[in-house]
Coordinates of C-alpha atoms (C1' of nucleotides) in Angstrom, one line a residue:
Chain A
M276 CA 0.0 -0.1 -0.1
S277 CA 1.8 3.1 -1.2
N278 CA 1.7 6.4 0.6
T279 CA 1.0 8.2 -2.7
D280 CA -2.5 6.8 -3.0
H281 CA -5.5 8.9 -3.1
P282 CA -7.0 8.9 0.3
M283 CA -10.3 7.6 -0.9
E284 CA -8.6 4.7 -2.7
K285 CA -7.5 3.5 0.7
L286 CA -11.0 3.8 1.9
V287 CA -12.2 1.8 -1.2
R288 CA -9.8 -0.8 -0.4
K289 CA -10.9 -1.0 3.3
L290 CA -14.6 -1.2 2.2
A291 CA -14.0 -3.7 -0.5
S292 CA -12.5 -6.0 2.1
R293 CA -15.7 -6.0 4.0
N294 CA -18.0 -6.5 1.1
V295 CA -17.7 -7.0 -2.7
L296 CA -18.1 -3.7 -4.3
S297 CA -18.8 -3.0 -8.1
S298 CA -16.8 -0.5 -9.8
E299 CA -19.7 1.9 -9.7
D300 CA -19.7 1.4 -5.9
Q301 CA -16.0 2.1 -5.9
N302 CA -16.3 5.2 -8.1
A303 CA -19.1 6.7 -5.8
I304 CA -16.6 6.3 -2.9
L305 CA -13.9 7.9 -4.7
A306 CA -16.1 10.8 -5.6
L307 CA -16.9 11.5 -1.9
P308 CA -15.6 15.1 -0.8
Y309 CA -13.3 14.9 2.2
V310 CA -10.9 17.1 4.2
T311 CA -7.6 15.8 5.8
R312 CA -6.9 16.7 9.3
T313 CA -3.8 16.0 11.5
Y314 CA -3.7 15.5 15.3
E315 CA -1.0 15.7 17.8
P316 CA -0.4 12.6 20.1
N317 CA -3.0 12.5 22.9
S318 CA -5.3 15.1 21.3
Y319 CA -9.0 14.1 21.3
L320 CA -11.1 13.4 18.2
I321 CA -14.2 12.8 20.1
R322 CA -15.3 13.4 23.7
E323 CA -17.9 11.4 25.6
G324 CA -21.2 13.2 26.0
E325 CA -20.5 15.5 23.1
L326 CA -22.9 15.6 20.1
A327 CA -21.5 13.2 17.5
K328 CA -19.3 14.7 14.7
R329 CA -20.8 15.8 11.4
Y330 CA -18.0 14.0 9.6
C331 CA -16.6 10.5 9.8
S332 CA -12.8 10.0 10.1
F333 CA -10.7 7.6 8.2
V334 CA -7.3 6.9 9.4
L335 CA -4.6 7.7 6.8
S336 CA -1.6 7.5 9.1
G337 CA -0.8 7.0 12.7
F338 CA -2.6 5.4 15.5
A339 CA -5.7 6.2 17.7
Y340 CA -7.6 4.5 20.4
R341 CA -11.1 4.6 22.0
Q342 CA -11.3 5.0 25.7
K343 CA -13.7 5.3 28.7
L344 CA -13.1 6.7 32.2
T345 CA -14.6 5.5 35.5
A346 CA -15.9 8.1 37.9
Q347 CA -12.5 7.5 39.9
G348 CA -10.6 8.4 36.9
A349 CA -9.4 5.0 35.8
R350 CA -8.9 4.7 32.1
Q351 CA -9.9 1.8 30.0
I352 CA -8.7 1.6 26.4
V353 CA -11.6 -0.3 24.6
S354 CA -9.9 -0.5 21.1
L355 CA -6.9 0.4 19.0
H356 CA -6.9 1.9 15.5
M357 CA -4.4 2.0 12.7
P358 CA -4.2 3.2 9.2
G359 CA -7.2 2.1 7.1
D360 CA -9.5 2.0 10.0
I361 CA -12.7 4.0 10.1
L362 CA -13.1 5.7 13.3
D363 CA -16.6 7.0 13.5
L364 CA -18.8 4.4 12.2
Q365 CA -19.7 3.7 15.8
H366 CA -21.3 7.0 16.0
L367 CA -22.6 7.3 12.4
F368 CA -26.2 7.2 13.6
L369 CA -25.9 8.1 17.3
K370 CA -26.6 11.4 18.7
L371 CA -24.2 11.5 21.6
A372 CA -20.7 10.1 21.8
D373 CA -20.5 7.3 24.5
H374 CA -16.7 7.3 24.6
N375 CA -13.5 9.2 23.9
V376 CA -11.3 8.8 20.8
Q377 CA -7.8 9.9 21.2
A378 CA -4.7 10.1 18.9
L379 CA -2.1 7.5 20.1
T380 CA 0.6 9.0 17.8
K381 CA 0.8 11.8 15.4
L382 CA -2.4 11.1 13.3
E383 CA -3.7 12.0 9.9
T384 CA -7.3 11.4 8.9
A385 CA -9.5 12.0 6.0
D386 CA -12.8 13.4 7.1
V387 CA -15.9 12.6 5.0
D388 CA -19.1 14.3 5.7
R389 CA -21.5 12.2 7.6
D390 CA -24.7 13.1 5.6
G391 CA -22.8 12.4 2.5
L392 CA -22.0 8.9 3.8
R393 CA -25.6 8.3 4.8
V394 CA -26.8 9.4 1.3
L395 CA -24.3 7.0 -0.3
A396 CA -25.4 4.3 2.0
T397 CA -29.0 4.8 1.0
E398 CA -28.2 4.9 -2.8
R399 CA -25.6 2.1 -2.8
P400 CA -26.7 -1.0 -0.7
A401 CA -23.3 -2.7 -1.3
V402 CA -21.4 0.3 0.2
A403 CA -23.9 0.4 3.1
Q404 CA -23.5 -3.2 3.7
A405 CA -19.6 -2.8 3.7
M406 CA -19.8 0.1 6.2
W407 CA -22.3 -1.9 8.4
I408 CA -20.1 -4.9 8.3
D409 CA -17.1 -2.8 9.4
A410 CA -19.1 -1.6 12.4
L411 CA -20.1 -5.2 13.2
V412 CA -16.6 -6.3 13.1
D413 CA -15.6 -3.5 15.5
A414 CA -18.3 -5.0 17.8
S415 CA -16.9 -8.4 17.5
V416 CA -13.4 -7.0 18.7
F417 CA -15.2 -5.3 21.7
R418 CA -16.7 -8.8 22.7
E419 CA -13.2 -10.4 22.4
W420 CA -11.8 -7.7 24.6
V421 CA -14.5 -8.2 27.2
M422 CA -13.4 -11.9 27.4
N423 CA -9.8 -10.7 27.4
V424 CA -9.9 -8.5 30.4
G425 CA -12.6 -10.6 32.1
R426 CA -11.2 -14.1 32.0
R427 CA -7.5 -14.2 31.1
N428 CA -4.5 -13.7 33.2
A429 CA -2.0 -10.9 32.8
R430 CA 0.4 -13.0 30.6
T431 CA -2.3 -14.2 28.2
R432 CA -4.0 -10.8 28.1
I433 CA -0.9 -9.0 27.0
A434 CA 0.0 -11.7 24.5
H435 CA -3.4 -11.5 23.1
L436 CA -3.1 -7.9 22.6
L437 CA 0.2 -8.3 20.8
C438 CA -1.2 -10.9 18.5
E439 CA -4.2 -8.9 17.6
F440 CA -2.2 -5.9 16.8
A441 CA 0.4 -7.9 14.8
T442 CA -2.4 -9.7 12.9
R443 CA -4.3 -6.5 12.1
M444 CA -1.1 -4.8 11.1
K445 CA -0.2 -7.5 8.8
F446 CA -3.7 -7.7 7.2
A447 CA -3.5 -3.8 6.6
G448 CA -0.2 -4.5 4.8
L449 CA 1.8 -2.4 7.5
N450 CA 4.1 -5.1 8.7
N451 CA 5.0 -8.8 8.1
G452 CA 3.0 -10.0 11.2
E453 CA 6.1 -10.8 13.4
N454 CA 8.1 -7.6 13.6
F455 CA 6.5 -4.4 14.5
E456 CA 6.4 -1.3 16.6
L457 CA 3.7 -1.1 19.1
P458 CA 3.4 2.6 19.6
M459 CA 2.1 2.6 23.1
T460 CA 3.6 3.3 26.6
Q461 CA 3.4 0.5 29.1
E462 CA 0.7 2.4 31.0
Q463 CA -1.4 2.5 27.8
I464 CA -0.9 -1.3 27.4
G465 CA -2.2 -1.5 31.0
D466 CA -5.1 0.6 30.2
A467 CA -5.9 -1.6 27.3
T468 CA -5.6 -4.8 29.3
G469 CA -7.0 -3.7 32.7
L470 CA -3.6 -3.9 34.3
T471 CA -1.2 -1.5 35.9
S472 CA 1.9 -0.3 34.1
V473 CA 4.2 -1.8 36.7
H474 CA 2.5 -5.3 36.1
V475 CA 2.7 -4.7 32.4
N476 CA 6.4 -4.2 32.7
R477 CA 7.0 -7.4 34.6
T478 CA 4.9 -9.4 32.3
L479 CA 6.6 -8.2 29.1
K480 CA 9.9 -9.0 30.8
L481 CA 8.6 -12.4 31.5
L482 CA 7.4 -13.0 27.9
A483 CA 10.8 -11.9 26.6
E484 CA 12.6 -14.2 29.3
D485 CA 10.5 -17.0 28.0
G486 CA 11.8 -16.4 24.6
L487 CA 8.3 -15.5 23.2
V488 CA 9.1 -12.0 22.1
Y489 CA 12.2 -10.1 21.5
R490 CA 12.0 -6.5 22.7
D491 CA 13.9 -3.4 21.8
K492 CA 12.1 -0.2 23.0
R493 CA 8.8 -0.5 21.5
Y494 CA 9.7 -2.8 18.8
L495 CA 8.7 -6.3 19.1
S496 CA 9.6 -9.6 17.3
F497 CA 7.7 -12.8 17.8
T498 CA 10.2 -15.7 17.7
D499 CA 7.6 -18.3 17.4
W500 CA 4.3 -17.2 16.1
E501 CA 2.5 -20.5 16.7
H502 CA 3.9 -20.6 20.3
M503 CA 2.8 -17.0 20.9
R504 CA -0.6 -17.7 19.5
S505 CA -1.1 -20.6 21.8
V506 CA 0.1 -18.6 24.8
A507 CA -2.3 -15.7 23.8
D508 CA -5.2 -18.0 23.3
F509 CA -5.5 -16.1 20.1
S510 CA -7.7 -17.1 17.0
S511 CA -8.3 -14.5 14.2
L512 CA -11.9 -15.6 13.7
Y513 CA -13.3 -12.7 15.6
L514 CA -11.5 -10.3 13.3
H515 CA -13.5 -11.6 10.4
L516 CA -10.7 -10.9 8.0
D517 CA -12.0 -13.0 5.3
Q518 CA -15.5 -11.5 5.3
A519 CA -15.5 -10.5 1.6
G520 CA -13.7 -13.5 0.4
L521 CA -15.9 -16.4 1.6
P522 CA -18.8 -17.6 -0.6
A523 CA -22.0 -16.2 0.3
P524 CA -23.6 -18.3 3.0
Chain B
M223 CA -46.9 -3.9 26.7
S224 CA -49.5 -6.5 26.5
N225 CA -48.8 -10.1 25.8
T226 CA -51.5 -10.4 23.2
D227 CA -49.7 -8.3 20.8
H228 CA -48.7 -9.4 17.4
P229 CA -45.1 -10.2 17.6
M230 CA -44.2 -7.9 14.8
E231 CA -45.9 -5.0 16.6
K232 CA -43.3 -5.4 19.4
L233 CA -40.6 -5.4 16.8
V234 CA -42.0 -2.1 15.4
R235 CA -41.9 -0.7 18.7
K236 CA -38.5 -1.8 19.2
L237 CA -37.2 -0.3 16.0
A238 CA -39.3 2.9 16.3
S239 CA -37.4 3.5 19.6
R240 CA -34.2 3.5 17.7
N241 CA -35.3 5.7 14.8
V242 CA -38.5 7.5 13.7
L243 CA -40.5 5.4 11.3
S244 CA -43.2 6.3 9.0
S245 CA -46.3 4.3 8.9
E246 CA -45.3 2.8 5.7
D247 CA -42.1 1.7 7.3
Q248 CA -44.0 0.1 10.2
N249 CA -46.5 -1.7 7.9
A250 CA -43.5 -3.1 6.1
I251 CA -42.2 -4.5 9.3
L252 CA -45.6 -5.8 10.2
A253 CA -45.8 -7.6 7.0
L254 CA -42.6 -9.6 7.5
P255 CA -43.1 -13.4 7.6
Y256 CA -41.8 -15.1 10.7
V257 CA -42.0 -18.2 12.8
T258 CA -41.8 -18.4 16.5
R259 CA -39.6 -20.8 18.3
T260 CA -39.0 -21.8 21.8
Y261 CA -35.9 -22.8 23.7
E262 CA -35.1 -24.4 26.9
P263 CA -32.8 -22.8 29.5
N264 CA -29.1 -23.2 28.6
S265 CA -29.9 -24.4 25.0
Y266 CA -27.8 -22.7 22.3
L267 CA -29.2 -20.5 19.7
I268 CA -25.9 -19.8 17.9
R269 CA -22.6 -21.5 18.3
E270 CA -19.1 -19.9 17.6
G271 CA -17.6 -20.9 14.5
E272 CA -20.9 -21.9 12.8
L273 CA -22.2 -20.2 9.7
A274 CA -24.4 -17.4 10.8
K275 CA -28.2 -18.3 10.8
R276 CA -30.4 -17.6 7.9
Y277 CA -32.9 -15.9 10.2
C278 CA -32.7 -13.2 12.7
S279 CA -34.3 -13.8 16.2
F280 CA -36.3 -11.3 18.0
V281 CA -37.0 -12.1 21.8
L282 CA -40.6 -12.3 22.6
S283 CA -40.3 -13.7 26.1
G284 CA -37.5 -14.9 28.3
F285 CA -33.8 -14.0 28.5
A286 CA -30.7 -14.9 26.7
Y287 CA -27.0 -14.1 26.8
R288 CA -24.0 -14.0 24.5
Q289 CA -21.0 -15.8 25.6
K290 CA -17.4 -16.6 24.7
L291 CA -15.1 -19.3 26.2
T292 CA -11.3 -19.2 26.7
A293 CA -9.2 -22.2 25.6
Q294 CA -9.1 -23.2 29.4
G295 CA -12.9 -23.2 29.3
A296 CA -13.5 -20.1 31.4
R297 CA -16.8 -18.5 30.3
Q298 CA -17.3 -14.8 29.8
I299 CA -20.8 -13.5 29.2
V300 CA -20.6 -10.4 26.9
S301 CA -24.1 -9.4 27.0
L302 CA -27.7 -10.0 28.4
H303 CA -30.9 -9.9 26.4
M304 CA -34.5 -9.5 27.2
P305 CA -37.9 -9.4 25.6
G306 CA -37.7 -6.9 22.8
D307 CA -34.2 -7.4 22.0
I308 CA -33.1 -8.3 18.6
L309 CA -30.4 -11.1 18.8
D310 CA -28.9 -11.6 15.5
L311 CA -28.3 -8.2 14.1
Q312 CA -24.7 -8.7 15.3
H313 CA -24.3 -11.5 12.7
L314 CA -26.8 -10.1 10.0
F315 CA -23.9 -9.5 7.5
L316 CA -21.2 -11.8 9.0
K317 CA -20.5 -15.1 7.6
L318 CA -19.3 -17.0 10.7
A319 CA -20.6 -16.6 14.3
D320 CA -17.8 -15.2 16.5
H321 CA -19.4 -16.1 19.9
N322 CA -22.2 -18.3 21.3
V323 CA -25.8 -17.2 22.2
Q324 CA -27.6 -19.2 24.8
A325 CA -31.0 -19.1 26.4
L326 CA -30.9 -18.0 30.1
T327 CA -34.4 -18.9 30.8
K328 CA -37.1 -20.5 28.7
L329 CA -37.0 -18.3 25.6
E330 CA -39.6 -17.5 22.9
T331 CA -38.3 -15.9 19.7
A332 CA -39.8 -14.7 16.6
D333 CA -37.5 -15.5 13.7
V334 CA -37.4 -13.3 10.5
D335 CA -35.8 -14.4 7.4
R336 CA -32.3 -12.7 7.1
D337 CA -32.7 -12.2 3.4
G338 CA -36.1 -10.6 4.0
L339 CA -34.6 -8.2 6.4
R340 CA -31.9 -7.2 4.1
V341 CA -34.2 -6.4 1.4
L342 CA -36.3 -4.4 3.8
A343 CA -33.2 -2.5 4.7
T344 CA -32.3 -1.8 1.0
E345 CA -35.9 -0.6 0.4
R346 CA -36.6 1.4 3.5
P347 CA -33.6 3.4 4.7
A348 CA -35.4 4.5 7.9
V349 CA -35.8 0.8 8.9
A350 CA -32.2 0.1 7.9
Q351 CA -31.1 2.9 10.1
A352 CA -33.1 1.7 13.0
M353 CA -31.5 -1.8 12.7
W354 CA -28.1 -0.3 12.3
I355 CA -28.6 1.9 15.3
D356 CA -29.8 -1.1 17.3
A357 CA -26.5 -2.8 16.4
L358 CA -24.5 0.3 17.4
V359 CA -26.1 0.5 20.7
D360 CA -25.2 -3.2 21.3
A361 CA -21.6 -2.3 20.5
S362 CA -21.7 0.6 23.0
V363 CA -22.8 -1.8 25.7
F364 CA -20.0 -4.0 24.8
R365 CA -17.6 -1.1 25.3
E366 CA -19.1 -0.3 28.7
W367 CA -18.6 -3.9 29.7
V368 CA -14.9 -3.8 28.7
M369 CA -14.5 -1.0 31.1
N370 CA -16.7 -2.6 33.8
V371 CA -14.6 -5.8 33.9
G372 CA -11.4 -4.0 33.2
R373 CA -11.3 -1.2 35.7
R374 CA -13.9 -1.7 38.4
N375 CA -13.7 -3.6 41.6
A376 CA -16.2 -6.5 42.4
R377 CA -18.7 -4.2 44.3
T378 CA -19.0 -1.7 41.6
R379 CA -19.0 -4.2 38.8
I380 CA -22.0 -6.2 40.1
A381 CA -23.8 -3.0 41.2
H382 CA -23.3 -1.8 37.6
L383 CA -24.8 -5.1 36.1
L384 CA -27.7 -4.6 38.3
C385 CA -28.2 -1.0 37.3
E386 CA -28.0 -1.8 33.6
F387 CA -30.3 -4.8 34.0
A388 CA -32.9 -2.7 35.9
T389 CA -32.7 0.3 33.5
R390 CA -33.2 -1.8 30.4
M391 CA -36.0 -3.7 32.0
K392 CA -37.8 -0.4 32.9
F393 CA -37.2 1.0 29.4
A394 CA -38.6 -2.2 27.9
G395 CA -41.7 -1.8 30.2
L396 CA -40.9 -5.0 32.1
N397 CA -40.6 -3.6 35.6
N398 CA -40.6 -0.3 37.5
G399 CA -36.8 0.0 37.5
E400 CA -36.4 -0.8 41.2
N401 CA -38.0 -4.2 41.8
F402 CA -37.1 -7.1 39.6
E403 CA -36.0 -10.7 39.2
L404 CA -32.5 -11.2 37.8
P405 CA -32.9 -14.7 36.4
M406 CA -29.2 -15.7 36.7
T407 CA -27.4 -18.0 39.0
Q408 CA -24.5 -16.4 40.9
E409 CA -22.1 -18.4 38.8
Q410 CA -23.7 -16.6 35.8
I411 CA -23.3 -13.2 37.4
G412 CA -19.7 -14.1 37.9
D413 CA -19.4 -15.1 34.2
A414 CA -20.8 -11.6 33.4
T415 CA -18.5 -9.7 35.7
G416 CA -15.3 -11.6 35.4
L417 CA -15.6 -12.9 39.0
T418 CA -16.1 -16.3 40.7
S419 CA -19.4 -17.4 42.0
V420 CA -18.0 -17.4 45.5
H421 CA -17.0 -13.8 45.3
V422 CA -20.2 -12.8 43.7
N423 CA -22.1 -14.3 46.7
R424 CA -19.9 -12.4 49.1
T425 CA -20.2 -9.1 47.4
L426 CA -24.0 -9.5 46.9
K427 CA -24.3 -10.0 50.7
L428 CA -22.2 -7.0 51.3
L429 CA -24.5 -4.9 49.0
A430 CA -27.5 -6.1 51.0
E431 CA -25.7 -5.6 54.5
D432 CA -25.1 -2.0 53.3
G433 CA -28.8 -1.5 52.7
L434 CA -28.3 -0.9 48.9
V435 CA -30.4 -3.8 47.9
Y436 CA -32.9 -6.0 49.4
R437 CA -32.7 -9.6 48.2
D438 CA -35.0 -12.6 48.3
K439 CA -34.0 -15.5 46.1
R440 CA -33.3 -13.8 42.9
Y441 CA -35.6 -11.0 43.4
L442 CA -33.9 -7.6 43.9
S443 CA -35.2 -4.3 45.3
F444 CA -33.0 -1.2 45.2
T445 CA -33.6 0.8 48.4
D446 CA -32.2 4.1 47.1
W447 CA -31.7 4.2 43.3
E448 CA -29.5 7.4 43.4
H449 CA -27.1 5.8 46.0
M450 CA -27.1 2.5 44.0
R451 CA -26.3 4.5 40.8
S452 CA -23.4 6.3 42.5
V453 CA -22.0 2.9 43.9
A454 CA -22.3 1.4 40.5
D455 CA -20.7 4.4 38.7
F456 CA -23.6 4.0 36.4
S457 CA -24.8 6.5 33.8
S458 CA -27.4 5.4 31.2
L459 CA -25.7 7.4 28.5
Y460 CA -24.3 4.4 26.9
L461 CA -27.6 2.8 26.4
H462 CA -28.7 5.6 24.0
L463 CA -32.2 5.2 25.3
D464 CA -33.4 8.5 23.9
Q465 CA -31.9 7.9 20.5
A466 CA -35.2 8.4 18.5
G467 CA -36.4 11.2 20.8
L468 CA -33.7 13.8 20.5
P469 CA -33.8 16.4 17.8
A470 CA -31.8 15.5 14.8
P471 CA -28.1 16.7 15.3
Chain C
dC191 C1' 22.0 19.9 28.1
dG192 C1' 18.3 19.6 31.2
dA193 C1' 13.7 18.4 32.5
dA194 C1' 10.0 15.5 31.8
dA195 C1' 8.3 11.2 30.7
dA196 C1' 8.9 6.3 30.4
dC197 C1' 10.8 2.3 32.1
dT198 C1' 12.6 -0.8 35.7
dT199 C1' 12.9 -3.1 40.0
dG200 C1' 12.2 -4.2 45.0
dA201 C1' 9.2 -4.7 49.1
dC202 C1' 5.0 -5.3 50.7
dC203 C1' -0.2 -5.5 50.7
dC204 C1' -4.8 -6.9 49.5
dA205 C1' -8.9 -8.1 46.7
dA206 C1' -10.3 -11.8 44.7
dC207 C1' -9.4 -16.8 44.0
dT208 C1' -9.3 -21.7 45.5
dC209 C1' -10.6 -25.6 48.0
dA210 C1' -13.9 -27.6 50.8
dA211 C1' -17.9 -28.4 53.4
dC212 C1' -22.6 -27.9 54.2
dG213 C1' -27.4 -26.2 53.8
dA214 C1' -31.3 -24.8 51.0
dA215 C1' -34.1 -24.9 46.9
dC216 C1' -35.6 -27.1 43.0
dG217 C1' -37.4 -30.4 39.8
dT218 C1' -38.5 -34.9 38.6
dG219 C1' -40.3 -39.4 38.7
dG220 C1' -42.6 -42.8 41.2
Chain D
dC42 C1' -47.3 -35.1 46.7
dC43 C1' -43.3 -36.8 48.6
dA44 C1' -38.6 -38.8 48.3
dC45 C1' -34.4 -37.8 46.6
dG46 C1' -30.8 -36.4 43.6
dT47 C1' -28.9 -32.4 41.8
dT48 C1' -28.0 -27.7 41.4
dC49 C1' -27.5 -23.5 43.7
dG50 C1' -26.3 -20.7 47.5
dT51 C1' -23.5 -19.9 51.8
dT52 C1' -19.5 -19.6 54.6
dG53 C1' -14.8 -20.6 56.4
dA54 C1' -9.7 -20.9 55.9
dG55 C1' -5.9 -20.3 53.4
dT56 C1' -3.4 -18.7 49.0
dT57 C1' -2.0 -15.7 45.2
dG58 C1' -1.9 -12.7 41.1
dG59 C1' -1.7 -8.4 40.6
dG60 C1' -1.8 -3.8 42.9
dT61 C1' 0.5 -0.1 45.6
dC62 C1' 4.3 2.6 46.9
dA63 C1' 8.7 4.2 46.2
dA64 C1' 13.2 4.8 44.5
dG65 C1' 16.1 4.6 40.9
dT66 C1' 17.5 4.5 35.7
dT67 C1' 17.0 5.2 30.9
dT68 C1' 14.9 7.6 27.1
dT69 C1' 12.9 11.3 24.8
dC70 C1' 12.6 15.7 23.4
dG71 C1' 12.6 20.8 23.5

DNA sequence: CGAAAACTTGACCCAACTCAACGAACGTGG
DNA sequence: CCACGTTCGTTGAGTTGGGTCAAGTTTTCG
């Protein structure tokens, strides 16, 4: 995936991975007006309780995350997002935002008018279905995360987070699936897994000592994917990566 | 909500609570063919890994839950469902089921053909939007559950589960919001909150000793809703209950 | 280069888990 | 409708995974 692509070509590729699209469908997406925006690390794209945005953001470069806060101020990251992800489909038809969306790194988005997307959805059922599927896959990831923080120990939880990230990055064409930078502080990894940064530190150290990952700063390499997968209790089924590929049921 | 209603009238009411529907929209829903099915407690409606069903189930009576299992066999309940809930919108466009759906009590559903629903969605954008919103609200609940199991202690977690259940039951017209039966074993409450049944037992006892709830078998009464809400860190924002009511943004 | 942020490690603690025993409630068949 | 097996709920005793607190050390970045 080259960086010189037209932003909407990337969006076409994303939606085409969710549902088969005709060339008319694809052209309709390419014709969508958009503006690009950039965000600094930690800046907010959406705040809980606000009216949902009038536009829908598509990630061109950088990383973002969804997050909620308890009354006592504890933070729970509920999902991670990377180039090629659509951020606001979760709020496309909702009036108030129920969570926060924050830039993890420097972030570049292409923002498409929400009403324009809604019209497109009405006129092009296949595109609507692709967007709908994308939102359903997000929901599937949320369910997996409920299980991850609810029923797995620290070692498995963190390993699972790493496997999910690596798998999604590979699918998005952003790495080879085994060597990658995880652009998160250990505190953020803790916020994503329901742990403290201290325990994340100790657990990452153990994973490295056990020879499952090689670590250098935030760069990670899996030494044995299958072993890692097994420690992480990871199966990519919930990511629905082959959604558009399978024959219709 | 009377029990003598036509099942599709209940579905109309549900969808109309998600988006404003014209009388033509409503009539189109009423005209949907369906069959009713009943399930015994603990029976499976959907199994992880299976092809998604060709129909979409709408709960007429009884309760159900979504659930995932870790490789070690630990169960995590990821959502609860009650009369008026639509169960399969999460899989409407997905090819493989990524989680299990099980009857909690004796359950009665009205099953609508999935392709019929898809056609309806194509022809009636307002209905499509209502269904889409319903799926988005489910996703919002998943996010809240990630935070619940990830960042709250046992007392708050369980109180939050009770508040959510009471609020949704009240909104569905099934109780007054403060006195209700929670048709779950303590083990199931544990599976929903990421705790063991022993600790659920102790924590429920503490909530009762502190005068927050009165308990008799599985019947619960809140003695002070506002106090309970505060202990539970509960805000109904994430349930998007007023979605159809608010003025358009 | 200096300050702030992120990472690391040790010592100690506690919320929740495990194991185990028993009592209460339920449902099922005779 | 009662006996009885099974599931569910309750409680105690002891354990532990992960948290807390605190003090460095390293990295990042202006």
